[in-house]
Amino acid sequence: MSEVLVVGGGHNGLVASCYLAQAGLDVHLIEARDELGGATTSKEVFKGVGARLSRYSYLVSLLPVQIVRDLGLNFETIGREISSFTPTSDDRGLLISRRWDERTEISFRSVGAERDAQAWQEFYGEIAEAAPIIANTFLQPLPTKNELKRALDPKTFATLFERPLGESLAGRFSSDLVRGIVLTDGLIGTFADAFDRSLLANRCFLYHLVGNGTGEWRVPRGGMGALVDQLVARAKTLGVKIETGIRAESITSSEVVGRQRDGQLRHFNPRFIVAAIAPREVDRLQGRSKERSFAPGSQLKINMVLEKLPRLRSGISAEEAFAGTFHFDEGMEQMQCAYAEASSGSLPRVIPAEIYSHTLADRSILSESLDKNGFHTLTLFALHTSYQLFTQENEKVKEEAKVRLLRQLNSYLLDPIEECLARDEDGRACIEVKSPLDLEQELGLPEGNIFHGDLEFPFREETENLLWGSETRTENLFLAGAGSRRGGGVSGIGGHNAAMAILNQLE
Ligand SMILES: Cc1cc2nc3c(=O)[nH]c(=O)nc-3n(C[C@H](O)[C@H](O)[C@H](O)COP(=O)(O)OP(=O)(O)OC[C@H]3O[C@@H](n4cnc5c(N)ncnc54)[C@H](O)[C@@H]3O)c2cc1C
């Protein structure tokens, strides 16, 4: 009998396993799929094309350096000097450096947003002060709301935790283009109205701006799979027993029943259970279906390998335009309009989206020959393409969305993107589209929600009986995945905190 059974071999399940095994516990991990890593993996997607793509998640900000150090992982991330570029319909564009500089100032002026230059610096200056204070609580027991409030400047607390993000942005910035660039951090993987009083966009925004106390999004050297490879190696060294191809079918306080690929049932009777899977899946396995409601997944991810980067109409080099986040059609009004259209059941006529290139920062994911021949990868992440739009005719709607998005993108390019795509060994263009429905079917993400459900603020109410944010109503069952409080994204925080909750009980 194992002391701990971990259900789910995504990065959070692996992090929890490593911490618990490092503390001397006997740990057994089961994973439903044949592969470990969940949404944090790298793969050669196109036949005969040597590019290991971060197929799902792609950038890292929230993974605390402390976890990398505690577990002795040889995992590195790469910073980028350019934060974003946003082309405009009149062939200009806004280029923003990671640190405010003269070039950024000139660029704000060039798109008629000079009034927002000062507002931008003030807004992000306030957040930069709050970010380390908030991030420093992530690997600690949950603070109460009042404790966090007392630690922060009242104005910043209100912006982040109390006032709908859309209202704050409308009050502080005058350019719709600038408002939109800021707002995207509240809408990545989150289907929400910017003015929604439930503050869903605020919650997403918060986690996008505070990772490691800086909120910087960095490129994982070797791709996301490099993190999982390190975690798996560490878990094995620590003696964690890992079995893939076993899907948990029920969980009670004393037993987990799993089914192997060959149909055989397996019974586990551990002292502690770590559920590194979505809360809705835990509910289902405990016989409580449909209790939990959350906003559906709403992103479309398009992975591409290119023979060459396209030239841009604005005249900026592709190397700079795609060095950070390339936003297109992400003005605030545009995104509100897309949200309304998707909410009423139609694919937005103009789909807001952004692009990033891994290979401009790290070429180690390419084979020698692709590297030598100047190939690149691009990832397109589209917003407000919600789960329900795909449930009837997934392939048809994906194709429609792809055509629409490439047409939108091409309006900013001199070289149509289709002419830049590499070909696989059967002559097919190297482009794949993943809808929220695909994510549900391939990875088990409920309704394609990339955070396993609605993100929650990183505090507890005074009345809440939570210490680490991993506790459940079953005493020896702990949530470790993205759906635990503070767990969303590639962070390992859910895994760490579930392990701490168990180790606390053993003290
Ligand atoms: C397209 C996409 C892009 C993203 N981009 C980013 C990004 O750039 N940066 C970022 O920080 N985050 C990003 N995210 C979010 C991030 O990837 C996830 O929040 C995170 O990977 C979740 O990790 P996890 O270990 O908690 O769960 P998962 O990665 O979902 O792993 C859960 C594992 O549990 C297994 N499982 C499920 N049910 C069972 C069962 N019954 N029995 C056994 N095993 C089971 C699954 O097969 C899976 O392997 C993205 C996600 C997606 C989908």
Coordinates of C-alpha atoms and ligand atoms in Angstrom, one line a residue:
M1 CA 0.0 0.0 0.0
S2 CA 1.3 3.4 -1.0
E3 CA 1.1 6.3 1.4
V4 CA 0.1 8.6 -1.5
L5 CA -1.6 8.0 -4.8
V6 CA -1.4 10.9 -7.3
V7 CA -4.0 10.8 -10.0
G8 CA -2.9 12.7 -13.1
G9 CA 0.5 13.0 -14.6
G10 CA 0.4 16.6 -15.8
H11 CA 3.2 18.9 -14.5
N12 CA 1.3 19.6 -11.3
G13 CA 1.0 15.8 -10.5
L14 CA 4.7 15.4 -11.1
V15 CA 5.6 18.4 -8.9
A16 CA 3.4 17.1 -6.0
S17 CA 5.0 13.6 -6.4
C18 CA 8.5 15.0 -6.3
Y19 CA 8.0 17.1 -3.2
L20 CA 6.3 14.2 -1.4
A21 CA 8.9 11.6 -2.4
Q22 CA 11.6 14.1 -1.5
A23 CA 10.1 14.3 2.0
G24 CA 10.4 10.5 2.3
L25 CA 6.8 9.4 1.4
D26 CA 6.1 6.4 -0.8
V27 CA 4.4 7.8 -3.9
H28 CA 2.5 6.1 -6.8
L29 CA 1.3 8.2 -9.7
I30 CA -1.3 7.0 -12.3
E31 CA -2.0 8.8 -15.6
A32 CA -4.8 8.1 -18.0
R33 CA -2.9 8.8 -21.2
D34 CA 0.2 7.0 -22.5
E35 CA 2.2 10.2 -22.2
L36 CA 3.0 12.3 -19.1
G37 CA 2.8 16.1 -19.1
G38 CA -0.9 16.8 -19.8
A39 CA -1.1 20.3 -21.3
T40 CA 2.6 20.8 -20.8
T41 CA 4.3 18.8 -23.5
S42 CA 6.4 19.1 -26.6
K43 CA 5.9 17.0 -29.7
E44 CA 6.9 16.6 -33.4
V45 CA 3.5 17.3 -34.8
F46 CA 4.1 17.3 -38.6
K47 CA 5.3 14.1 -40.3
G48 CA 9.0 14.2 -41.1
V49 CA 9.4 17.8 -39.9
G50 CA 12.0 18.0 -37.1
A51 CA 10.3 20.7 -34.9
R52 CA 9.4 19.8 -31.4
L53 CA 6.5 22.2 -30.7
S54 CA 5.1 23.2 -27.4
R55 CA 1.8 21.8 -28.6
Y56 CA -0.5 23.3 -26.0
S57 CA 1.1 25.7 -23.3
Y58 CA 4.1 27.6 -24.6
L59 CA 5.3 30.4 -22.3
V60 CA 6.4 30.4 -18.6
S61 CA 5.9 33.0 -16.0
L62 CA 4.2 31.5 -13.0
L63 CA 6.6 28.7 -12.3
P64 CA 8.4 29.9 -9.1
V65 CA 12.2 29.8 -9.3
Q66 CA 11.9 28.2 -5.8
I67 CA 10.3 25.1 -7.2
V68 CA 12.9 24.7 -9.9
R69 CA 15.6 25.0 -7.2
D70 CA 13.9 22.8 -4.5
L71 CA 13.5 20.0 -7.0
G72 CA 17.0 20.5 -8.6
L73 CA 15.6 20.8 -12.1
N74 CA 17.8 21.7 -15.0
F75 CA 15.2 23.9 -16.6
E76 CA 15.9 27.3 -18.1
T77 CA 13.7 30.1 -19.5
I78 CA 14.7 32.9 -21.8
G79 CA 13.7 36.5 -21.5
R80 CA 12.7 38.7 -24.4
E81 CA 13.5 42.4 -24.9
I82 CA 10.4 43.2 -26.9
S83 CA 7.1 42.8 -25.1
S84 CA 4.7 43.2 -28.0
F85 CA 4.0 44.6 -31.5
T86 CA 0.5 45.5 -32.6
P87 CA 0.0 46.4 -36.3
T88 CA -2.7 48.8 -37.2
S89 CA -5.0 48.8 -40.3
D90 CA -3.2 51.8 -41.8
D91 CA 0.2 50.0 -41.9
R92 CA 1.6 51.4 -38.7
G93 CA 2.1 49.6 -35.5
L94 CA 2.8 49.9 -31.8
L95 CA 6.1 48.4 -30.6
I96 CA 6.5 48.0 -26.8
S97 CA 9.8 47.1 -25.2
R98 CA 9.7 45.1 -22.0
R99 CA 11.3 48.1 -20.2
W100 CA 10.0 51.5 -21.1
D101 CA 12.4 53.2 -23.5
E102 CA 12.6 56.0 -26.0
R103 CA 11.7 53.7 -28.8
T104 CA 8.4 52.7 -27.1
E105 CA 7.7 56.4 -26.4
I106 CA 8.2 57.2 -30.1
S107 CA 6.0 54.3 -31.1
F108 CA 3.1 55.4 -28.8
R109 CA 3.3 58.8 -30.6
S110 CA 3.4 57.2 -34.0
V111 CA 0.0 55.5 -33.5
G112 CA -1.5 58.6 -31.9
A113 CA -1.5 57.2 -28.4
E114 CA 0.9 59.7 -26.9
R115 CA -1.6 60.5 -24.1
D116 CA -1.4 57.0 -22.9
A117 CA 2.4 56.8 -22.6
Q118 CA 2.4 58.3 -19.2
A119 CA -0.7 56.3 -18.1
W120 CA 1.0 53.1 -19.2
Q121 CA 4.1 53.7 -17.1
E122 CA 2.0 54.6 -14.1
F123 CA -0.4 51.7 -14.4
Y124 CA 2.4 49.1 -14.8
G125 CA 4.5 50.8 -12.2
E126 CA 1.7 50.3 -9.6
I127 CA 1.4 46.7 -10.6
A128 CA 5.2 46.1 -10.5
E129 CA 5.1 47.2 -6.9
A130 CA 2.3 44.9 -6.0
A131 CA 3.5 41.8 -8.0
P132 CA 6.3 40.6 -5.7
I133 CA 4.1 41.0 -2.6
I134 CA 1.4 38.9 -4.2
A135 CA 3.8 36.3 -5.7
N136 CA 5.6 35.8 -2.4
T137 CA 2.4 34.4 -0.9
F138 CA 1.9 31.7 -3.6
L139 CA 4.0 29.0 -1.9
Q140 CA 2.7 29.9 1.6
P141 CA -0.6 29.1 3.3
L142 CA -3.4 31.3 1.8
P143 CA -3.6 34.8 3.2
T144 CA -7.0 36.1 4.0
K145 CA -8.4 38.8 1.7
N146 CA -7.9 41.4 4.5
E147 CA -4.3 40.4 5.0
L148 CA -3.6 40.9 1.3
K149 CA -5.5 44.1 1.2
R150 CA -3.4 45.5 4.1
A151 CA -0.2 44.6 2.3
L152 CA -1.0 46.4 -0.9
D153 CA -1.6 50.0 -1.9
P154 CA -5.4 50.6 -1.8
K155 CA -5.6 51.9 -5.3
T156 CA -3.8 48.9 -6.7
F157 CA -5.9 46.5 -4.6
A158 CA -9.0 48.1 -6.1
T159 CA -7.7 47.9 -9.6
L160 CA -6.7 44.2 -9.3
F161 CA -9.4 42.8 -7.0
E162 CA -12.4 45.0 -6.8
R163 CA -13.2 47.1 -10.0
P164 CA -14.0 45.3 -13.3
L165 CA -10.9 45.4 -15.4
G166 CA -12.7 47.0 -18.4
E167 CA -13.8 50.0 -16.2
S168 CA -10.2 50.6 -14.9
L169 CA -8.8 50.5 -18.4
A170 CA -11.5 52.8 -19.8
G171 CA -10.7 55.2 -17.0
R172 CA -7.0 55.1 -17.4
F173 CA -6.3 54.8 -21.1
S174 CA -7.8 56.8 -24.0
S175 CA -6.7 54.7 -27.0
D176 CA -8.8 51.6 -27.8
L177 CA -5.6 49.9 -29.2
V178 CA -3.8 50.4 -25.9
R179 CA -6.8 49.4 -23.8
G180 CA -7.0 46.2 -25.9
I181 CA -3.3 45.3 -25.4
V182 CA -3.7 45.6 -21.7
L183 CA -7.0 43.7 -21.6
T184 CA -5.7 40.6 -23.5
D185 CA -3.9 39.5 -20.3
G186 CA -7.4 39.3 -18.7
L187 CA -8.8 37.2 -21.5
I188 CA -6.1 34.6 -22.3
G189 CA -8.0 31.4 -22.0
T190 CA -10.9 33.2 -20.2
F191 CA -14.3 33.7 -21.8
A192 CA -15.4 36.9 -20.1
D193 CA -16.9 40.4 -20.6
A194 CA -14.3 43.0 -19.6
F195 CA -16.9 44.8 -17.5
D196 CA -18.3 41.7 -15.8
R197 CA -18.8 42.3 -12.1
S198 CA -17.9 38.6 -11.3
L199 CA -14.3 39.9 -12.0
L200 CA -13.3 36.8 -14.0
A201 CA -11.2 38.9 -16.4
N202 CA -9.5 40.5 -13.3
R203 CA -8.6 37.1 -11.9
C204 CA -7.0 36.1 -15.2
F205 CA -5.2 39.4 -15.5
L206 CA -3.8 39.1 -12.0
Y207 CA -2.1 35.7 -12.7
H208 CA -0.7 37.1 -16.0
L209 CA 1.0 40.0 -14.3
V210 CA 2.6 38.7 -11.1
G211 CA 4.5 35.5 -11.9
N212 CA 7.8 35.4 -10.0
G213 CA 7.2 38.9 -8.8
T214 CA 7.8 40.4 -12.3
G215 CA 5.0 39.0 -14.5
E216 CA 7.5 38.4 -17.3
W217 CA 6.5 35.7 -19.8
R218 CA 9.6 33.7 -20.8
V219 CA 10.4 31.1 -23.4
P220 CA 11.2 27.6 -22.0
R221 CA 14.5 26.5 -23.5
G222 CA 13.8 23.2 -25.3
G223 CA 10.0 23.8 -25.2
M224 CA 7.5 22.9 -22.5
G225 CA 8.5 19.2 -22.8
A226 CA 11.9 20.1 -21.3
L227 CA 10.1 20.9 -18.0
V228 CA 8.2 17.6 -18.0
D229 CA 11.3 15.6 -19.0
Q230 CA 13.1 17.1 -15.9
L231 CA 10.2 16.4 -13.6
V232 CA 9.8 12.8 -14.8
A233 CA 13.6 12.2 -14.4
R234 CA 13.5 13.7 -10.9
A235 CA 10.4 11.8 -9.8
K236 CA 12.0 8.5 -11.0
T237 CA 15.2 9.3 -9.2
L238 CA 13.2 9.8 -6.0
G239 CA 11.5 6.5 -6.4
V240 CA 8.0 7.6 -7.5
K241 CA 6.2 4.7 -9.1
I242 CA 4.7 6.0 -12.4
E243 CA 2.1 4.1 -14.4
T244 CA 0.5 5.4 -17.5
G245 CA -2.6 4.1 -19.2
I246 CA -4.6 3.9 -16.0
R247 CA -7.7 6.1 -15.8
A248 CA -9.2 6.7 -12.3
E249 CA -12.9 5.9 -12.4
S250 CA -14.0 6.5 -8.9
I251 CA -12.5 8.1 -5.7
T252 CA -13.7 7.7 -2.1
S253 CA -11.8 8.5 1.0
S254 CA -10.5 5.0 1.3
E255 CA -10.1 3.9 -2.3
V256 CA -9.3 4.9 -5.9
V257 CA -10.5 2.5 -8.6
G258 CA -8.7 2.8 -11.9
R259 CA -9.1 1.0 -15.2
Q260 CA -6.2 -0.1 -17.3
R261 CA -6.2 0.1 -21.1
D262 CA -7.0 -3.7 -21.3
G263 CA -10.1 -3.1 -19.2
Q264 CA -8.8 -4.6 -16.0
L265 CA -9.7 -2.8 -12.8
R266 CA -7.1 -1.7 -10.3
H267 CA -7.9 -0.9 -6.7
F268 CA -5.7 1.5 -4.7
N269 CA -6.0 2.2 -1.0
P270 CA -3.6 5.0 -0.2
R271 CA -3.5 7.0 3.0
F272 CA -3.6 10.3 1.0
I273 CA -5.0 11.0 -2.5
V274 CA -3.6 13.8 -4.6
A275 CA -6.0 14.7 -7.5
A276 CA -3.9 16.5 -10.1
I277 CA -6.9 16.6 -12.4
A278 CA -9.8 19.1 -12.9
P279 CA -12.2 19.7 -10.0
R280 CA -15.1 18.8 -12.2
E281 CA -13.5 15.4 -12.9
V282 CA -13.0 14.9 -9.2
D283 CA -16.7 15.7 -8.6
R284 CA -17.6 13.1 -11.3
L285 CA -15.3 10.5 -9.8
Q286 CA -16.9 11.1 -6.4
G287 CA -20.4 10.7 -7.9
R288 CA -21.3 14.4 -7.9
S289 CA -21.8 15.3 -11.5
K290 CA -22.8 18.8 -12.9
E291 CA -22.4 20.6 -9.5
R292 CA -19.7 23.0 -10.7
S293 CA -20.3 25.6 -13.3
F294 CA -17.6 27.8 -14.9
A295 CA -16.9 29.7 -18.1
P296 CA -16.1 27.4 -21.0
G297 CA -12.7 27.3 -22.7
S298 CA -12.6 30.0 -25.5
Q299 CA -9.3 29.8 -27.2
L300 CA -8.2 28.4 -30.5
K301 CA -4.6 27.4 -30.8
I302 CA -2.9 27.2 -34.2
N303 CA 0.6 25.6 -34.4
M304 CA 2.7 26.3 -37.5
V305 CA 6.1 25.6 -38.9
L306 CA 7.4 28.1 -41.5
E307 CA 10.1 28.0 -44.1
K308 CA 10.5 31.7 -43.7
L309 CA 9.0 34.5 -41.6
P310 CA 6.6 36.8 -43.5
R311 CA 7.4 40.4 -44.3
L312 CA 5.1 43.0 -42.8
R313 CA 3.2 45.9 -44.4
S314 CA 4.2 48.2 -41.5
G315 CA 7.9 47.8 -42.6
I316 CA 9.0 46.5 -39.2
S317 CA 11.2 43.4 -39.5
A318 CA 9.5 40.1 -38.8
E319 CA 12.3 39.3 -36.3
E320 CA 11.1 42.3 -34.2
A321 CA 7.4 42.0 -34.9
F322 CA 7.3 38.4 -33.7
A323 CA 9.9 38.7 -31.0
G324 CA 7.3 39.3 -28.3
T325 CA 3.6 39.0 -28.5
F326 CA 2.2 40.0 -31.9
H327 CA -1.4 41.2 -31.2
F328 CA -3.9 41.6 -34.1
D329 CA -7.5 42.7 -34.0
E330 CA -7.3 42.9 -30.2
G331 CA -8.7 46.4 -29.6
M332 CA -10.9 46.6 -26.6
E333 CA -14.1 47.3 -28.6
Q334 CA -13.2 44.6 -31.0
M335 CA -12.9 42.1 -28.1
Q336 CA -16.1 43.1 -26.5
C337 CA -17.9 42.7 -29.9
A338 CA -16.3 39.3 -30.4
Y339 CA -17.4 38.2 -26.9
A340 CA -21.0 39.3 -27.6
E341 CA -21.0 37.4 -30.9
A342 CA -19.6 34.2 -29.4
S343 CA -22.0 34.4 -26.4
S344 CA -24.9 34.5 -28.8
G345 CA -23.6 31.4 -30.6
S346 CA -21.7 32.8 -33.6
L347 CA -18.1 32.6 -34.5
P348 CA -16.9 36.3 -34.2
R349 CA -16.7 38.0 -37.6
V350 CA -13.3 39.4 -36.6
I351 CA -11.5 37.0 -34.2
P352 CA -9.1 38.7 -31.8
A353 CA -5.7 36.8 -31.7
E354 CA -2.1 36.9 -30.9
I355 CA 1.1 35.2 -32.1
Y356 CA 4.4 34.2 -30.7
S357 CA 7.5 32.6 -32.2
H358 CA 9.4 30.2 -30.1
T359 CA 12.3 29.9 -32.5
L360 CA 13.2 33.6 -32.5
A361 CA 14.3 33.0 -28.9
D362 CA 15.3 29.3 -28.8
R363 CA 16.3 27.3 -31.8
S364 CA 17.0 24.1 -29.9
I365 CA 13.6 22.7 -30.7
L366 CA 14.5 22.5 -34.4
S367 CA 16.5 19.6 -36.0
E368 CA 19.9 20.6 -37.4
S369 CA 18.6 20.8 -40.9
L370 CA 15.6 23.0 -40.1
D371 CA 17.8 25.3 -38.0
K372 CA 20.4 25.6 -40.8
N373 CA 17.7 26.4 -43.4
G374 CA 16.2 29.2 -41.3
F375 CA 12.8 27.5 -40.4
H376 CA 10.6 29.0 -37.7
T377 CA 7.7 28.1 -35.6
L378 CA 4.7 30.3 -34.9
T379 CA 1.9 29.8 -32.4
L380 CA -1.4 31.6 -32.9
F381 CA -3.7 31.9 -29.9
A382 CA -7.2 33.2 -30.7
L383 CA -9.6 34.6 -28.1
H384 CA -13.4 34.3 -27.8
T385 CA -13.8 31.2 -29.8
S386 CA -15.8 29.4 -27.1
Y387 CA -16.4 25.7 -26.6
Q388 CA -20.1 25.7 -27.6
L389 CA -19.3 27.0 -31.1
F390 CA -17.4 23.7 -31.8
T391 CA -19.6 21.0 -30.2
Q392 CA -21.8 20.3 -33.3
E393 CA -19.4 20.5 -36.2
N394 CA -15.9 20.8 -34.8
E395 CA -13.9 20.3 -38.0
K396 CA -16.1 22.6 -40.1
V397 CA -16.0 25.5 -37.5
K398 CA -12.3 25.0 -37.0
E399 CA -11.7 25.4 -40.7
E400 CA -13.9 28.4 -40.9
A401 CA -12.1 30.0 -38.0
K402 CA -8.7 29.2 -39.5
V403 CA -9.6 30.7 -42.8
R404 CA -10.9 33.9 -41.1
L405 CA -7.8 34.2 -38.9
L406 CA -5.3 33.7 -41.7
R407 CA -7.2 36.3 -43.8
Q408 CA -7.1 38.7 -40.9
L409 CA -3.4 38.0 -40.3
N410 CA -2.6 38.4 -44.0
S411 CA -4.1 41.9 -44.0
Y412 CA -1.0 42.9 -42.0
L413 CA 1.6 41.0 -44.1
L414 CA 3.3 41.5 -47.4
D415 CA 3.8 37.7 -47.8
P416 CA 0.6 35.7 -47.3
I417 CA 1.3 33.3 -44.4
E418 CA 0.2 30.3 -46.6
E419 CA 3.3 30.9 -48.8
C420 CA 5.6 30.8 -45.8
L421 CA 4.3 27.5 -44.3
A422 CA 6.7 24.5 -44.5
R423 CA 5.4 21.2 -45.9
D424 CA 5.5 17.8 -44.3
E425 CA 6.8 14.7 -46.0
D426 CA 3.4 14.1 -47.7
G427 CA 3.4 17.7 -49.0
R428 CA 0.8 19.0 -46.6
A429 CA 1.1 22.4 -45.1
C430 CA 2.5 22.4 -41.5
I431 CA -0.5 23.9 -39.7
E432 CA -2.7 22.4 -37.1
V433 CA -5.7 23.8 -35.2
K434 CA -6.8 22.9 -31.7
S435 CA -10.3 23.9 -30.5
P436 CA -11.6 23.8 -26.9
L437 CA -13.4 20.6 -27.9
D438 CA -10.1 19.0 -29.0
L439 CA -8.6 20.0 -25.7
E440 CA -11.4 18.3 -23.8
Q441 CA -11.1 15.2 -25.9
E442 CA -7.3 14.9 -26.0
L443 CA -6.4 16.2 -22.5
G444 CA -9.6 15.9 -20.5
L445 CA -9.8 19.7 -20.0
P446 CA -13.4 20.2 -19.0
E447 CA -15.1 22.2 -21.9
G448 CA -11.6 23.0 -23.1
N449 CA -11.0 25.3 -20.1
I450 CA -7.2 25.6 -20.0
F451 CA -7.2 26.4 -16.2
H452 CA -9.5 23.4 -15.4
G453 CA -12.3 25.9 -14.4
D454 CA -12.6 29.6 -13.4
L455 CA -9.5 31.0 -11.8
E456 CA -9.9 32.2 -8.3
F457 CA -8.2 35.1 -6.4
P458 CA -5.1 34.1 -4.4
F459 CA -6.7 34.6 -1.0
R460 CA -9.4 33.0 1.3
E461 CA -12.3 34.7 2.9
E462 CA -12.1 34.7 6.7
T463 CA -14.9 32.2 6.9
E464 CA -13.3 29.7 4.4
N465 CA -11.8 26.6 5.9
L466 CA -8.8 26.4 3.6
L467 CA -5.2 26.5 4.5
W468 CA -3.3 25.8 1.2
G469 CA -6.2 26.0 -1.3
S470 CA -5.8 22.3 -2.0
E471 CA -8.2 20.9 0.6
T472 CA -11.5 19.3 -0.4
R473 CA -14.5 18.1 1.5
T474 CA -12.9 14.6 1.7
E475 CA -10.3 14.8 4.5
N476 CA -7.5 12.9 2.8
L477 CA -8.1 14.1 -0.7
F478 CA -6.2 17.1 -2.0
L479 CA -6.5 19.0 -5.3
A480 CA -3.1 19.7 -7.0
G481 CA -4.0 20.7 -10.5
A482 CA -4.7 24.0 -12.2
G483 CA -8.1 24.1 -10.6
S484 CA -6.8 24.3 -7.1
R485 CA -6.7 27.9 -5.7
R486 CA -3.6 29.6 -7.2
G487 CA -3.0 26.6 -9.4
G488 CA -3.7 27.9 -13.0
G489 CA -1.2 27.8 -15.8
V490 CA 2.2 26.2 -15.9
S491 CA 3.3 26.9 -12.4
G492 CA 3.7 23.8 -10.3
I493 CA 2.1 25.9 -7.5
G494 CA -0.9 23.5 -7.2
G495 CA 1.4 20.5 -6.9
H496 CA 3.6 22.2 -4.4
N497 CA 0.7 23.4 -2.2
A498 CA -1.0 20.0 -2.2
A499 CA 2.2 18.4 -1.1
M500 CA 2.6 21.0 1.7
A501 CA -1.0 20.4 2.8
I502 CA -0.2 16.7 3.3
L503 CA 3.2 17.2 4.9
N504 CA 1.5 19.7 7.3
Q505 CA -0.9 17.0 8.4
L506 CA 2.0 14.6 9.1
E507 CA 3.8 17.1 11.3
Ligands
LIG1 C1 -3.6 25.5 -25.6 C2 -3.1 25.8 -24.3 C3 -2.2 26.8 -24.1 C4 -1.8 27.2 -22.9 N1 -0.8 28.1 -22.8 C5 -0.2 28.3 -21.5 C6 1.0 29.1 -21.4 O1 1.6 29.5 -22.4 N2 1.5 29.3 -20.2 C7 0.9 28.8 -19.1 O2 1.4 29.1 -18.0 N3 -0.2 28.1 -19.1 C8 -0.8 27.8 -20.4 N4 -1.8 26.9 -20.5 C9 -2.4 26.4 -19.2 C10 -1.6 25.3 -18.6 O3 -1.1 24.5 -19.6 C11 -2.4 24.4 -17.7 O4 -3.1 25.2 -16.8 C12 -1.5 23.4 -16.9 O5 -0.7 22.7 -17.8 C13 -2.3 22.5 -16.1 O6 -1.4 21.6 -15.6 P1 -2.0 20.4 -14.6 O7 -0.8 19.5 -14.3 O8 -2.7 21.0 -13.5 O9 -3.1 19.6 -15.5 P2 -3.0 19.0 -16.9 O10 -1.9 19.5 -17.7 O11 -4.4 19.1 -17.5 O12 -2.8 17.4 -16.6 C14 -3.8 16.6 -16.0 C15 -3.4 15.2 -16.3 O13 -4.3 14.3 -15.7 C16 -4.7 13.3 -16.5 N5 -6.0 12.8 -16.1 C17 -7.2 13.5 -16.3 N6 -8.2 12.7 -15.8 C18 -7.7 11.6 -15.3 C19 -8.2 10.4 -14.7 N7 -9.5 10.3 -14.4 N8 -7.3 9.4 -14.3 C20 -6.0 9.6 -14.5 N9 -5.4 10.7 -15.2 C21 -6.3 11.7 -15.5 C22 -4.7 14.0 -17.9 O14 -4.6 13.0 -18.9 C23 -3.5 14.9 -17.8 O15 -2.3 14.3 -18.2 C24 -2.3 26.5 -21.7 C25 -3.2 25.5 -21.9 C26 -3.6 25.1 -23.1 C27 -4.5 23.9 -23.3

